[in-house]
Amino acid sequence: MNEMNAPLNDDPAVRFDWTAEEALALFALPFADLIHRAQTLHRRYFDPNTVQMASLLSVKTGGCPEDCAYCPQAAQYDTGVDAAKLMDVDTVLAEAKRAKDAGATRYCMGAAWRSPKDKDLDAVCKMIEGVRGMGMEACATLGMLSPDQAKRLSDAGLDFYNHNLDTSESFYSEIISTRTYADRLNTLQAVRDAGIKVCCGGILGMGEAAQDRADMLVTLANLRPHPESVPINMLVQVEGTPLEDRDPLDPLDFVRTIAVAKIMMPSSTVRLSAGREEMSDELQALCFLAGAGSIFVGPKLLTTANPEQDRDAALFQRLGIHGEDIGPVSTDTL
Ligand code: SAM
Ligand code: DTB
Ligand code: SF4
């Protein structure tokens, strides 16, 4: 098993009763103390010099009916992203094979849907079966799911489902009006009930307050078990979206959020997700020090740019990081 499930865990550091005050107190720690604490907990579960590399493919791009204010794929914003139909299964599997040959061990497929139609799920299930048949783990992010849909994905062999809370419940309504925070939590529950591992995190730099970052982490860390993966995205400001001109977040507050996420969910993989294209190598190094154990690789995320693989390879070499698919290391070896 790659990422350890919290119920199997008797570590008192893996808790589900976090308060916003505790989270804010972590954010307020001196930077060195915060990073030290996060890195110490990270080492309890992960090899600190190994970073997992995940590949991402947009299998259905653009034309989305939702109004997520950050998203270049929302049909109502003029962002230059053209709407495309769901890719055919063979094309997706040919791409997946290329990723596998390049060393990927997990393949993530994203679709710009509010929720999938049952007919679309037929094709997505074939994609999942194909990816699993190549010996890779499969991950998907397709929008909201009903319990029946989650069950179908589980039966097809889906390992992970990505569905982000994105921000705190109180800031959420300023970012998305077409669905509720409760809708998001219901999908997460359906995914969990279907036996699929949960990948759930958020976006920073949308104009949220420190309290919102703390509240989002409290909601995530009080899910029982914790999401196995926690993607922390830095907003990619896309022209045409309502958030194109947001004041950028202090990069050290981004690092702090990764560290607090790691302290609150130490056995989970915290993923340094969108926004790396704009980050310096030094900022990414701080994120790894704060406990980020995974990145997306390849020149494109879903529609926006991501660092070229040679830049990542050079960064890993400078840092002595080994890039691979990782799981938690045994605590008795540390
Ligand atoms: N439509 C599905 C959904 O919303 O769940 C799946 C795809 S959606 C693009 C996946 C995630 O990408 C979003 O939840 C959000 O966290 C992230 N994302 C989208 N646009 C972003 C941006 N401009 N900057 C950072 N993260 C972004
Ligand atoms: C996540 O939290 N970040 C990834 C993945 N899950 C699917 C997506 C980031 C998308 C950034 C905007 C884009 O490229 O369209
Ligand atoms: Fe659609 Fe997902 Fe983008 Fe929201 S984040 S507009 S649901 S693709």
mmCIF file of C-alpha atoms and ligand atoms in Angstrom:
data_model
loop_
_atom_site.group_PDB
_atom_site.id
_atom_site.type_symbol
_atom_site.label_atom_id
_atom_site.label_comp_id
_atom_site.label_asym_id
_atom_site.label_seq_id
_atom_site.Cartn_x
_atom_site.Cartn_y
_atom_site.Cartn_z
ATOM 1 C CA MET A 1 0.000 0.000 0.000
ATOM 2 C CA ASN A 2 1.374 3.392 -0.909
ATOM 3 C CA GLU A 3 -0.147 5.862 1.487
ATOM 4 C CA MET A 4 -1.024 4.730 4.951
ATOM 5 C CA ASN A 5 -4.628 4.902 6.047
ATOM 6 C CA ALA A 6 -5.160 6.720 9.303
ATOM 7 C CA PRO A 7 -7.442 4.157 11.014
ATOM 8 C CA LEU A 8 -4.573 1.660 10.900
ATOM 9 C CA ASN A 9 -2.486 4.214 12.697
ATOM 10 C CA ASP A 10 -2.054 4.542 16.457
ATOM 11 C CA ASP A 11 0.277 7.542 16.180
ATOM 12 C CA PRO A 12 -1.108 10.274 18.506
ATOM 13 C CA ALA A 13 0.112 12.830 15.946
ATOM 14 C CA VAL A 14 -2.567 11.525 13.556
ATOM 15 C CA ARG A 15 -5.618 13.284 15.001
ATOM 16 C CA PHE A 16 -9.117 14.157 13.821
ATOM 17 C CA ASP A 17 -10.067 16.770 16.427
ATOM 18 C CA TRP A 18 -8.156 19.818 15.242
ATOM 19 C CA THR A 19 -9.471 23.279 16.104
ATOM 20 C CA ALA A 20 -9.029 26.490 14.122
ATOM 21 C CA GLU A 21 -7.165 27.978 17.116
ATOM 22 C CA GLU A 22 -4.632 25.151 17.031
ATOM 23 C CA ALA A 23 -4.184 25.545 13.275
ATOM 24 C CA LEU A 24 -3.684 29.316 13.612
ATOM 25 C CA ALA A 25 -1.168 28.745 16.410
ATOM 26 C CA LEU A 26 0.807 26.467 14.071
ATOM 27 C CA PHE A 27 0.742 29.157 11.359
ATOM 28 C CA ALA A 28 2.047 31.673 13.935
ATOM 29 C CA LEU A 29 5.106 29.588 14.912
ATOM 30 C CA PRO A 30 8.522 31.005 14.070
ATOM 31 C CA PHE A 31 9.342 29.749 10.552
ATOM 32 C CA ALA A 32 12.249 27.535 11.661
ATOM 33 C CA ASP A 33 10.188 25.889 14.401
ATOM 34 C CA LEU A 34 7.294 25.264 12.019
ATOM 35 C CA ILE A 35 9.484 23.735 9.320
ATOM 36 C CA HIS A 36 11.401 21.624 11.839
ATOM 37 C CA ARG A 37 8.175 20.203 13.239
ATOM 38 C CA ALA A 38 6.746 19.482 9.800
ATOM 39 C CA GLN A 39 9.972 17.901 8.524
ATOM 40 C CA THR A 40 10.299 15.736 11.653
ATOM 41 C CA LEU A 41 6.773 14.376 11.174
ATOM 42 C CA HIS A 42 7.324 13.969 7.433
ATOM 43 C CA ARG A 43 10.324 11.696 8.176
ATOM 44 C CA ARG A 44 8.157 9.518 10.385
ATOM 45 C CA TYR A 45 6.181 8.422 7.318
ATOM 46 C CA PHE A 46 8.189 9.257 4.199
ATOM 47 C CA ASP A 47 11.697 9.221 2.834
ATOM 48 C CA PRO A 48 12.507 12.978 2.848
ATOM 49 C CA ASN A 49 14.767 12.696 -0.183
ATOM 50 C CA THR A 50 12.194 11.064 -2.427
ATOM 51 C CA VAL A 51 9.466 12.957 -4.221
ATOM 52 C CA GLN A 52 6.648 11.223 -6.068
ATOM 53 C CA MET A 53 6.053 12.327 -9.650
ATOM 54 C CA ALA A 54 2.465 12.135 -10.890
ATOM 55 C CA SER A 55 1.366 12.592 -14.503
ATOM 56 C CA LEU A 56 -1.787 14.448 -15.435
ATOM 57 C CA LEU A 57 -3.909 14.450 -18.586
ATOM 58 C CA SER A 58 -6.970 16.526 -19.360
ATOM 59 C CA VAL A 59 -9.248 13.939 -20.985
ATOM 60 C CA LYS A 60 -12.108 16.419 -21.375
ATOM 61 C CA THR A 61 -11.119 20.045 -21.644
ATOM 62 C CA GLY A 62 -13.086 23.289 -21.299
ATOM 63 C CA GLY A 63 -16.744 24.200 -21.714
ATOM 64 C CA CYS A 64 -17.528 23.530 -18.047
ATOM 65 C CA PRO A 65 -20.901 24.853 -16.805
ATOM 66 C CA GLU A 66 -19.560 25.656 -13.304
ATOM 67 C CA ASP A 67 -18.386 29.142 -12.325
ATOM 68 C CA CYS A 68 -15.237 28.413 -10.255
ATOM 69 C CA ALA A 69 -13.606 31.855 -10.277
ATOM 70 C CA TYR A 70 -10.072 30.492 -10.641
ATOM 71 C CA CYS A 71 -10.723 28.114 -13.502
ATOM 72 C CA PRO A 72 -9.681 28.590 -17.129
ATOM 73 C CA GLN A 73 -12.076 25.802 -18.160
ATOM 74 C CA ALA A 74 -15.322 27.482 -17.048
ATOM 75 C CA ALA A 75 -17.355 28.165 -20.212
ATOM 76 C CA GLN A 76 -18.494 31.561 -18.987
ATOM 77 C CA TYR A 77 -14.990 33.083 -18.833
ATOM 78 C CA ASP A 78 -13.143 34.094 -21.967
ATOM 79 C CA THR A 79 -9.778 32.456 -21.313
ATOM 80 C CA GLY A 80 -8.858 31.138 -24.756
ATOM 81 C CA VAL A 81 -9.424 27.510 -23.693
ATOM 82 C CA ASP A 82 -11.564 25.840 -26.373
ATOM 83 C CA ALA A 83 -14.117 23.272 -25.327
ATOM 84 C CA ALA A 84 -13.289 19.761 -26.506
ATOM 85 C CA LYS A 85 -15.189 16.471 -26.321
ATOM 86 C CA LEU A 86 -14.110 13.573 -24.119
ATOM 87 C CA MET A 87 -10.998 12.022 -25.702
ATOM 88 C CA ASP A 88 -11.422 8.542 -27.042
ATOM 89 C CA VAL A 89 -10.230 5.648 -24.949
ATOM 90 C CA ASP A 90 -7.440 4.536 -27.303
ATOM 91 C CA THR A 91 -5.915 8.019 -27.459
ATOM 92 C CA VAL A 92 -5.904 8.302 -23.665
ATOM 93 C CA LEU A 93 -4.343 4.872 -23.301
ATOM 94 C CA ALA A 94 -1.657 5.697 -25.871
ATOM 95 C CA GLU A 95 -0.794 8.805 -23.794
ATOM 96 C CA ALA A 96 -0.814 6.720 -20.616
ATOM 97 C CA LYS A 97 1.578 4.225 -22.204
ATOM 98 C CA ARG A 98 3.960 7.059 -23.094
ATOM 99 C CA ALA A 99 3.831 8.250 -19.457
ATOM 100 C CA LYS A 100 4.424 4.700 -18.220
ATOM 101 C CA ASP A 101 7.438 4.316 -20.540
ATOM 102 C CA ALA A 102 8.766 7.617 -19.170
ATOM 103 C CA GLY A 103 8.604 6.191 -15.639
ATOM 104 C CA ALA A 104 5.167 7.244 -14.346
ATOM 105 C CA THR A 105 3.568 4.882 -11.850
ATOM 106 C CA ARG A 106 0.354 6.779 -11.292
ATOM 107 C CA TYR A 107 -1.802 8.300 -14.009
ATOM 108 C CA CYS A 108 -4.327 11.060 -13.274
ATOM 109 C CA MET A 109 -7.154 11.926 -15.672
ATOM 110 C CA GLY A 110 -9.101 15.184 -15.330
ATOM 111 C CA ALA A 111 -12.382 16.231 -16.895
ATOM 112 C CA ALA A 112 -14.015 19.666 -16.934
ATOM 113 C CA TRP A 113 -17.416 18.443 -15.806
ATOM 114 C CA ARG A 114 -19.784 19.531 -13.063
ATOM 115 C CA SER A 115 -20.411 15.782 -12.751
ATOM 116 C CA PRO A 116 -20.053 12.929 -15.247
ATOM 117 C CA LYS A 117 -22.985 11.578 -17.253
ATOM 118 C CA ASP A 118 -23.443 7.845 -16.901
ATOM 119 C CA LYS A 119 -22.610 7.361 -20.598
ATOM 120 C CA ASP A 120 -19.311 9.236 -20.125
ATOM 121 C CA LEU A 121 -18.488 6.956 -17.237
ATOM 122 C CA ASP A 122 -18.548 3.937 -19.586
ATOM 123 C CA ALA A 123 -15.570 5.415 -21.432
ATOM 124 C CA VAL A 124 -13.808 6.628 -18.272
ATOM 125 C CA CYS A 125 -14.125 3.153 -16.731
ATOM 126 C CA LYS A 126 -12.414 1.694 -19.833
ATOM 127 C CA MET A 127 -9.625 4.273 -19.429
ATOM 128 C CA ILE A 128 -9.197 3.276 -15.779
ATOM 129 C CA GLU A 129 -9.118 -0.432 -16.665
ATOM 130 C CA GLY A 130 -6.523 0.277 -19.351
ATOM 131 C CA VAL A 131 -4.281 2.303 -17.033
ATOM 132 C CA ARG A 132 -4.518 -0.395 -14.354
ATOM 133 C CA GLY A 133 -3.788 -3.036 -16.998
ATOM 134 C CA MET A 134 -0.461 -1.287 -17.701
ATOM 135 C CA GLY A 135 0.460 -1.689 -14.051
ATOM 136 C CA MET A 136 -0.040 1.985 -13.071
ATOM 137 C CA GLU A 137 -2.301 3.342 -10.366
ATOM 138 C CA ALA A 138 -5.263 5.303 -11.702
ATOM 139 C CA CYS A 139 -6.532 8.633 -10.409
ATOM 140 C CA ALA A 140 -9.430 10.693 -11.767
ATOM 141 C CA THR A 141 -11.024 14.066 -11.154
ATOM 142 C CA LEU A 142 -14.400 14.326 -12.863
ATOM 143 C CA GLY A 143 -16.469 16.641 -10.632
ATOM 144 C CA MET A 144 -19.288 15.629 -8.312
ATOM 145 C CA LEU A 145 -20.163 11.937 -8.036
ATOM 146 C CA SER A 146 -23.232 10.084 -6.809
ATOM 147 C CA PRO A 147 -22.632 6.995 -4.639
ATOM 148 C CA ASP A 148 -23.526 4.774 -7.656
ATOM 149 C CA GLN A 149 -21.022 6.523 -9.875
ATOM 150 C CA ALA A 150 -18.305 6.223 -7.232
ATOM 151 C CA LYS A 151 -19.070 2.506 -7.000
ATOM 152 C CA ARG A 152 -18.733 2.095 -10.790
ATOM 153 C CA LEU A 153 -15.335 3.819 -10.715
ATOM 154 C CA SER A 154 -14.263 1.640 -7.822
ATOM 155 C CA ASP A 155 -15.325 -1.507 -9.682
ATOM 156 C CA ALA A 156 -13.244 -0.370 -12.678
ATOM 157 C CA GLY A 157 -10.213 -0.292 -10.372
ATOM 158 C CA LEU A 158 -9.854 3.438 -9.639
ATOM 159 C CA ASP A 159 -7.251 3.947 -6.894
ATOM 160 C CA PHE A 160 -7.652 7.683 -6.141
ATOM 161 C CA TYR A 161 -10.301 10.339 -6.725
ATOM 162 C CA ASN A 162 -9.307 14.015 -6.652
ATOM 163 C CA HIS A 163 -11.988 16.421 -5.479
ATOM 164 C CA ASN A 164 -10.775 19.570 -3.765
ATOM 165 C CA LEU A 165 -12.462 21.613 -1.067
ATOM 166 C CA ASP A 166 -10.475 24.490 -2.608
ATOM 167 C CA THR A 167 -10.869 26.876 0.382
ATOM 168 C CA SER A 168 -12.748 27.383 3.647
ATOM 169 C CA GLU A 169 -16.494 26.965 3.820
ATOM 170 C CA SER A 170 -17.000 30.691 4.456
ATOM 171 C CA PHE A 171 -14.791 31.883 1.565
ATOM 172 C CA TYR A 172 -16.124 29.205 -0.807
ATOM 173 C CA SER A 173 -19.247 31.181 -1.766
ATOM 174 C CA GLU A 174 -17.044 34.030 -3.041
ATOM 175 C CA ILE A 175 -15.320 31.607 -5.416
ATOM 176 C CA ILE A 176 -18.059 29.227 -6.601
ATOM 177 C CA SER A 177 -21.820 29.744 -6.713
ATOM 178 C CA THR A 178 -22.900 26.759 -8.799
ATOM 179 C CA ARG A 179 -22.463 24.161 -6.059
ATOM 180 C CA THR A 180 -22.086 24.110 -2.307
ATOM 181 C CA TYR A 181 -19.435 23.076 0.157
ATOM 182 C CA ALA A 182 -21.832 20.348 1.312
ATOM 183 C CA ASP A 183 -21.965 19.012 -2.288
ATOM 184 C CA ARG A 184 -18.186 18.692 -2.192
ATOM 185 C CA LEU A 185 -18.209 16.894 1.153
ATOM 186 C CA ASN A 186 -20.948 14.524 -0.077
ATOM 187 C CA THR A 187 -18.832 13.530 -3.074
ATOM 188 C CA LEU A 188 -15.848 12.917 -0.794
ATOM 189 C CA GLN A 189 -18.022 10.683 1.375
ATOM 190 C CA ALA A 190 -19.298 8.750 -1.673
ATOM 191 C CA VAL A 191 -15.704 8.239 -2.828
ATOM 192 C CA ARG A 192 -14.621 7.044 0.612
ATOM 193 C CA ASP A 193 -17.649 4.734 0.958
ATOM 194 C CA ALA A 194 -16.832 3.178 -2.430
ATOM 195 C CA GLY A 195 -13.368 2.252 -1.139
ATOM 196 C CA ILE A 196 -11.467 4.713 -3.350
ATOM 197 C CA LYS A 197 -8.585 6.670 -1.805
ATOM 198 C CA VAL A 198 -9.228 10.384 -1.420
ATOM 199 C CA CYS A 199 -7.082 13.157 -2.910
ATOM 200 C CA CYS A 200 -8.390 16.456 -1.543
ATOM 201 C CA GLY A 201 -6.827 19.842 -0.974
ATOM 202 C CA GLY A 202 -7.167 23.429 -2.085
ATOM 203 C CA ILE A 203 -5.881 26.544 -3.776
ATOM 204 C CA LEU A 204 -4.024 29.381 -2.068
ATOM 205 C CA GLY A 205 -3.677 32.967 -3.263
ATOM 206 C CA MET A 206 -7.333 33.530 -4.183
ATOM 207 C CA GLY A 207 -7.625 36.493 -1.808
ATOM 208 C CA GLU A 208 -8.540 34.305 1.167
ATOM 209 C CA ALA A 209 -7.531 35.288 4.708
ATOM 210 C CA ALA A 210 -5.128 33.324 6.889
ATOM 211 C CA GLN A 211 -8.193 32.191 8.838
ATOM 212 C CA ASP A 212 -9.593 30.617 5.630
ATOM 213 C CA ARG A 213 -6.392 28.649 5.071
ATOM 214 C CA ALA A 214 -6.535 27.444 8.677
ATOM 215 C CA ASP A 215 -10.246 26.573 8.438
ATOM 216 C CA MET A 216 -9.753 24.600 5.213
ATOM 217 C CA LEU A 217 -6.967 22.551 6.806
ATOM 218 C CA VAL A 218 -9.120 21.899 9.873
ATOM 219 C CA THR A 219 -11.937 20.570 7.658
ATOM 220 C CA LEU A 220 -9.487 18.346 5.772
ATOM 221 C CA ALA A 221 -7.712 17.108 8.890
ATOM 222 C CA ASN A 222 -10.955 16.260 10.654
ATOM 223 C CA LEU A 223 -12.027 13.934 7.839
ATOM 224 C CA ARG A 224 -11.647 10.432 9.196
ATOM 225 C CA PRO A 225 -9.504 8.934 7.753
ATOM 226 C CA HIS A 226 -7.452 11.822 6.409
ATOM 227 C CA PRO A 227 -7.318 12.201 2.623
ATOM 228 C CA GLU A 228 -4.392 10.034 1.511
ATOM 229 C CA SER A 229 -3.245 12.858 -0.799
ATOM 230 C CA VAL A 230 -3.544 16.576 -0.082
ATOM 231 C CA PRO A 231 -2.802 18.757 -3.123
ATOM 232 C CA ILE A 232 -1.900 22.325 -2.267
ATOM 233 C CA ASN A 233 -2.197 24.502 -5.368
ATOM 234 C CA MET A 234 -0.915 28.048 -5.749
ATOM 235 C CA LEU A 235 -3.468 29.946 -7.824
ATOM 236 C CA VAL A 236 -2.400 30.124 -11.466
ATOM 237 C CA GLN A 237 -3.776 33.520 -12.425
ATOM 238 C CA VAL A 238 -5.421 33.026 -15.801
ATOM 239 C CA GLU A 239 -6.433 36.012 -17.917
ATOM 240 C CA GLY A 240 -10.185 36.133 -18.372
ATOM 241 C CA THR A 241 -10.997 34.569 -14.990
ATOM 242 C CA PRO A 242 -12.363 36.745 -12.163
ATOM 243 C CA LEU A 243 -9.176 36.049 -10.167
ATOM 244 C CA GLU A 244 -6.731 37.176 -12.860
ATOM 245 C CA ASP A 245 -5.602 40.203 -10.838
ATOM 246 C CA ARG A 246 -5.562 38.888 -7.270
ATOM 247 C CA ASP A 247 -2.676 40.120 -5.110
ATOM 248 C CA PRO A 248 -0.172 37.304 -5.011
ATOM 249 C CA LEU A 249 0.217 35.404 -1.754
ATOM 250 C CA ASP A 250 3.454 35.823 0.205
ATOM 251 C CA PRO A 251 5.367 32.719 -0.944
ATOM 252 C CA LEU A 252 6.409 32.024 2.658
ATOM 253 C CA ASP A 253 2.727 31.771 3.584
ATOM 254 C CA PHE A 254 2.425 29.110 0.883
ATOM 255 C CA VAL A 255 5.312 27.191 2.488
ATOM 256 C CA ARG A 256 3.728 27.636 5.922
ATOM 257 C CA THR A 257 0.468 26.135 4.637
ATOM 258 C CA ILE A 258 2.303 23.058 3.349
ATOM 259 C CA ALA A 259 4.010 22.699 6.726
ATOM 260 C CA VAL A 260 0.769 23.061 8.694
ATOM 261 C CA ALA A 261 -0.958 20.547 6.391
ATOM 262 C CA LYS A 262 1.879 18.086 7.041
ATOM 263 C CA ILE A 263 1.698 18.574 10.818
ATOM 264 C CA MET A 264 -2.080 18.111 10.853
ATOM 265 C CA MET A 265 -2.052 15.120 8.436
ATOM 266 C CA PRO A 266 1.432 13.636 8.840
ATOM 267 C CA SER A 267 0.761 10.281 7.196
ATOM 268 C CA SER A 268 -0.761 11.884 4.078
ATOM 269 C CA THR A 269 1.128 12.793 0.940
ATOM 270 C CA VAL A 270 1.080 16.586 0.643
ATOM 271 C CA ARG A 271 1.374 17.484 -3.022
ATOM 272 C CA LEU A 272 2.984 20.684 -4.271
ATOM 273 C CA SER A 273 0.528 21.022 -7.159
ATOM 274 C CA ALA A 274 -0.313 23.938 -9.477
ATOM 275 C CA GLY A 275 1.805 27.078 -9.532
ATOM 276 C CA ARG A 276 5.306 25.574 -9.778
ATOM 277 C CA GLU A 277 5.937 27.182 -13.173
ATOM 278 C CA GLU A 278 6.066 30.590 -11.446
ATOM 279 C CA MET A 279 8.025 29.370 -8.406
ATOM 280 C CA SER A 280 11.763 29.657 -7.982
ATOM 281 C CA ASP A 281 13.796 26.535 -7.323
ATOM 282 C CA GLU A 282 14.461 27.911 -3.836
ATOM 283 C CA LEU A 283 10.760 28.255 -3.044
ATOM 284 C CA GLN A 284 10.101 24.694 -4.220
ATOM 285 C CA ALA A 285 13.015 23.501 -2.069
ATOM 286 C CA LEU A 286 11.355 25.111 0.966
ATOM 287 C CA CYS A 287 8.104 23.327 0.075
ATOM 288 C CA PHE A 288 9.917 19.961 0.054
ATOM 289 C CA LEU A 289 11.521 20.864 3.387
ATOM 290 C CA ALA A 290 8.045 21.672 4.734
ATOM 291 C CA GLY A 291 6.875 18.163 3.833
ATOM 292 C CA ALA A 292 5.690 18.247 0.214
ATOM 293 C CA GLY A 293 6.272 14.716 -1.069
ATOM 294 C CA SER A 294 4.790 14.811 -4.537
ATOM 295 C CA ILE A 295 4.574 16.971 -7.660
ATOM 296 C CA PHE A 296 2.909 16.870 -11.054
ATOM 297 C CA VAL A 297 5.448 16.445 -13.832
ATOM 298 C CA GLY A 298 5.240 17.261 -17.520
ATOM 299 C CA PRO A 299 4.996 20.586 -19.354
ATOM 300 C CA LYS A 300 1.239 20.980 -18.849
ATOM 301 C CA LEU A 301 -1.124 20.586 -15.898
ATOM 302 C CA LEU A 302 -4.667 20.458 -17.309
ATOM 303 C CA THR A 303 -4.546 23.607 -19.442
ATOM 304 C CA THR A 304 -1.768 25.727 -17.906
ATOM 305 C CA ALA A 305 2.010 25.438 -18.034
ATOM 306 C CA ASN A 306 4.076 23.321 -15.657
ATOM 307 C CA PRO A 307 7.905 23.155 -15.533
ATOM 308 C CA GLU A 308 9.629 21.173 -18.291
ATOM 309 C CA GLN A 309 10.983 17.830 -17.112
ATOM 310 C CA ASP A 310 14.633 18.898 -17.525
ATOM 311 C CA ARG A 311 14.096 21.797 -15.109
ATOM 312 C CA ASP A 312 12.616 19.403 -12.538
ATOM 313 C CA ALA A 313 15.429 16.924 -13.108
ATOM 314 C CA ALA A 314 18.025 19.670 -12.543
ATOM 315 C CA LEU A 315 16.223 20.814 -9.383
ATOM 316 C CA PHE A 316 16.074 17.269 -8.011
ATOM 317 C CA GLN A 317 19.765 16.860 -8.738
ATOM 318 C CA ARG A 318 20.644 20.116 -6.927
ATOM 319 C CA LEU A 319 18.630 18.938 -3.922
ATOM 320 C CA GLY A 320 19.726 15.301 -3.936
ATOM 321 C CA ILE A 321 16.113 14.288 -4.402
ATOM 322 C CA HIS A 322 15.187 11.004 -5.970
ATOM 323 C CA GLY A 323 11.991 11.207 -8.002
ATOM 324 C CA GLU A 324 9.719 8.186 -7.908
ATOM 325 C CA ASP A 325 6.439 6.747 -6.803
ATOM 326 C CA ILE A 326 6.656 6.550 -3.036
ATOM 327 C CA GLY A 327 4.899 5.175 -0.048
ATOM 328 C CA PRO A 328 5.444 5.739 3.628
ATOM 329 C CA VAL A 329 8.608 4.192 5.026
ATOM 330 C CA SER A 330 8.361 2.022 8.095
ATOM 331 C CA THR A 331 8.614 3.971 11.333
ATOM 332 C CA ASP A 332 10.956 1.378 12.887
ATOM 333 C CA THR A 333 13.692 2.176 10.397
ATOM 334 C CA LEU A 334 13.891 5.834 11.506
HETATM 335 N N1 SAM B 1 -14.048 19.615 -12.816
HETATM 336 C C1 SAM B 1 -13.538 18.849 -11.772
HETATM 337 C C2 SAM B 1 -13.610 19.538 -10.438
HETATM 338 O O1 SAM B 1 -13.722 20.749 -10.374
HETATM 339 O O2 SAM B 1 -13.545 18.829 -9.427
HETATM 340 C C3 SAM B 1 -12.130 18.369 -12.021
HETATM 341 C C4 SAM B 1 -11.081 19.261 -12.629
HETATM 342 S S1 SAM B 1 -10.665 20.733 -11.717
HETATM 343 C C5 SAM B 1 -9.830 21.678 -12.923
HETATM 344 C C6 SAM B 1 -9.429 20.170 -10.545
HETATM 345 C C7 SAM B 1 -8.860 21.192 -9.609
HETATM 346 O O3 SAM B 1 -7.886 21.996 -10.279
HETATM 347 C C8 SAM B 1 -9.776 22.222 -8.981
HETATM 348 O O4 SAM B 1 -10.498 21.723 -7.906
HETATM 349 C C9 SAM B 1 -8.788 23.264 -8.496
HETATM 350 O O5 SAM B 1 -8.399 22.994 -7.173
HETATM 351 C C10 SAM B 1 -7.607 23.109 -9.465
HETATM 352 N N2 SAM B 1 -7.457 24.310 -10.288
HETATM 353 C C11 SAM B 1 -8.231 24.675 -11.337
HETATM 354 N N3 SAM B 1 -7.823 25.853 -11.859
HETATM 355 C C12 SAM B 1 -6.768 26.257 -11.115
HETATM 356 C C13 SAM B 1 -5.920 27.403 -11.144
HETATM 357 N N4 SAM B 1 -6.103 28.393 -12.016
HETATM 358 N N5 SAM B 1 -4.927 27.498 -10.241
HETATM 359 C C14 SAM B 1 -4.754 26.498 -9.333
HETATM 360 N N6 SAM B 1 -5.525 25.394 -9.251
HETATM 361 C C15 SAM B 1 -6.519 25.277 -10.122
HETATM 362 C C1 DTB B 2 -5.162 19.516 -8.231
HETATM 363 O O1 DTB B 2 -5.404 19.807 -7.046
HETATM 364 N N1 DTB B 2 -4.403 20.236 -9.064
HETATM 365 C C2 DTB B 2 -4.356 19.657 -10.385
HETATM 366 C C3 DTB B 2 -5.100 18.310 -10.164
HETATM 367 N N2 DTB B 2 -5.611 18.440 -8.844
HETATM 368 C C4 DTB B 2 -6.114 17.843 -11.115
HETATM 369 C C5 DTB B 2 -4.978 20.535 -11.430
HETATM 370 C C6 DTB B 2 -4.394 21.910 -11.464
HETATM 371 C C7 DTB B 2 -5.024 22.657 -12.602
HETATM 372 C C8 DTB B 2 -4.417 24.009 -12.819
HETATM 373 C C9 DTB B 2 -5.108 24.776 -13.884
HETATM 374 C C10 DTB B 2 -5.046 24.153 -15.246
HETATM 375 O O2 DTB B 2 -3.976 23.687 -15.690
HETATM 376 O O3 DTB B 2 -6.083 24.166 -15.951
HETATM 377 FE FE1 SF4 B 3 -15.440 23.107 -14.007
HETATM 378 FE FE2 SF4 B 3 -13.767 21.874 -12.351
HETATM 379 FE FE3 SF4 B 3 -13.064 24.170 -13.572
HETATM 380 FE FE4 SF4 B 3 -14.894 24.234 -11.655
HETATM 381 S S1 SF4 B 3 -12.729 23.623 -11.411
HETATM 382 S S2 SF4 B 3 -15.043 25.282 -13.651
HETATM 383 S S3 SF4 B 3 -15.930 22.290 -11.983
HETATM 384 S S4 SF4 B 3 -13.450 22.242 -14.531
#
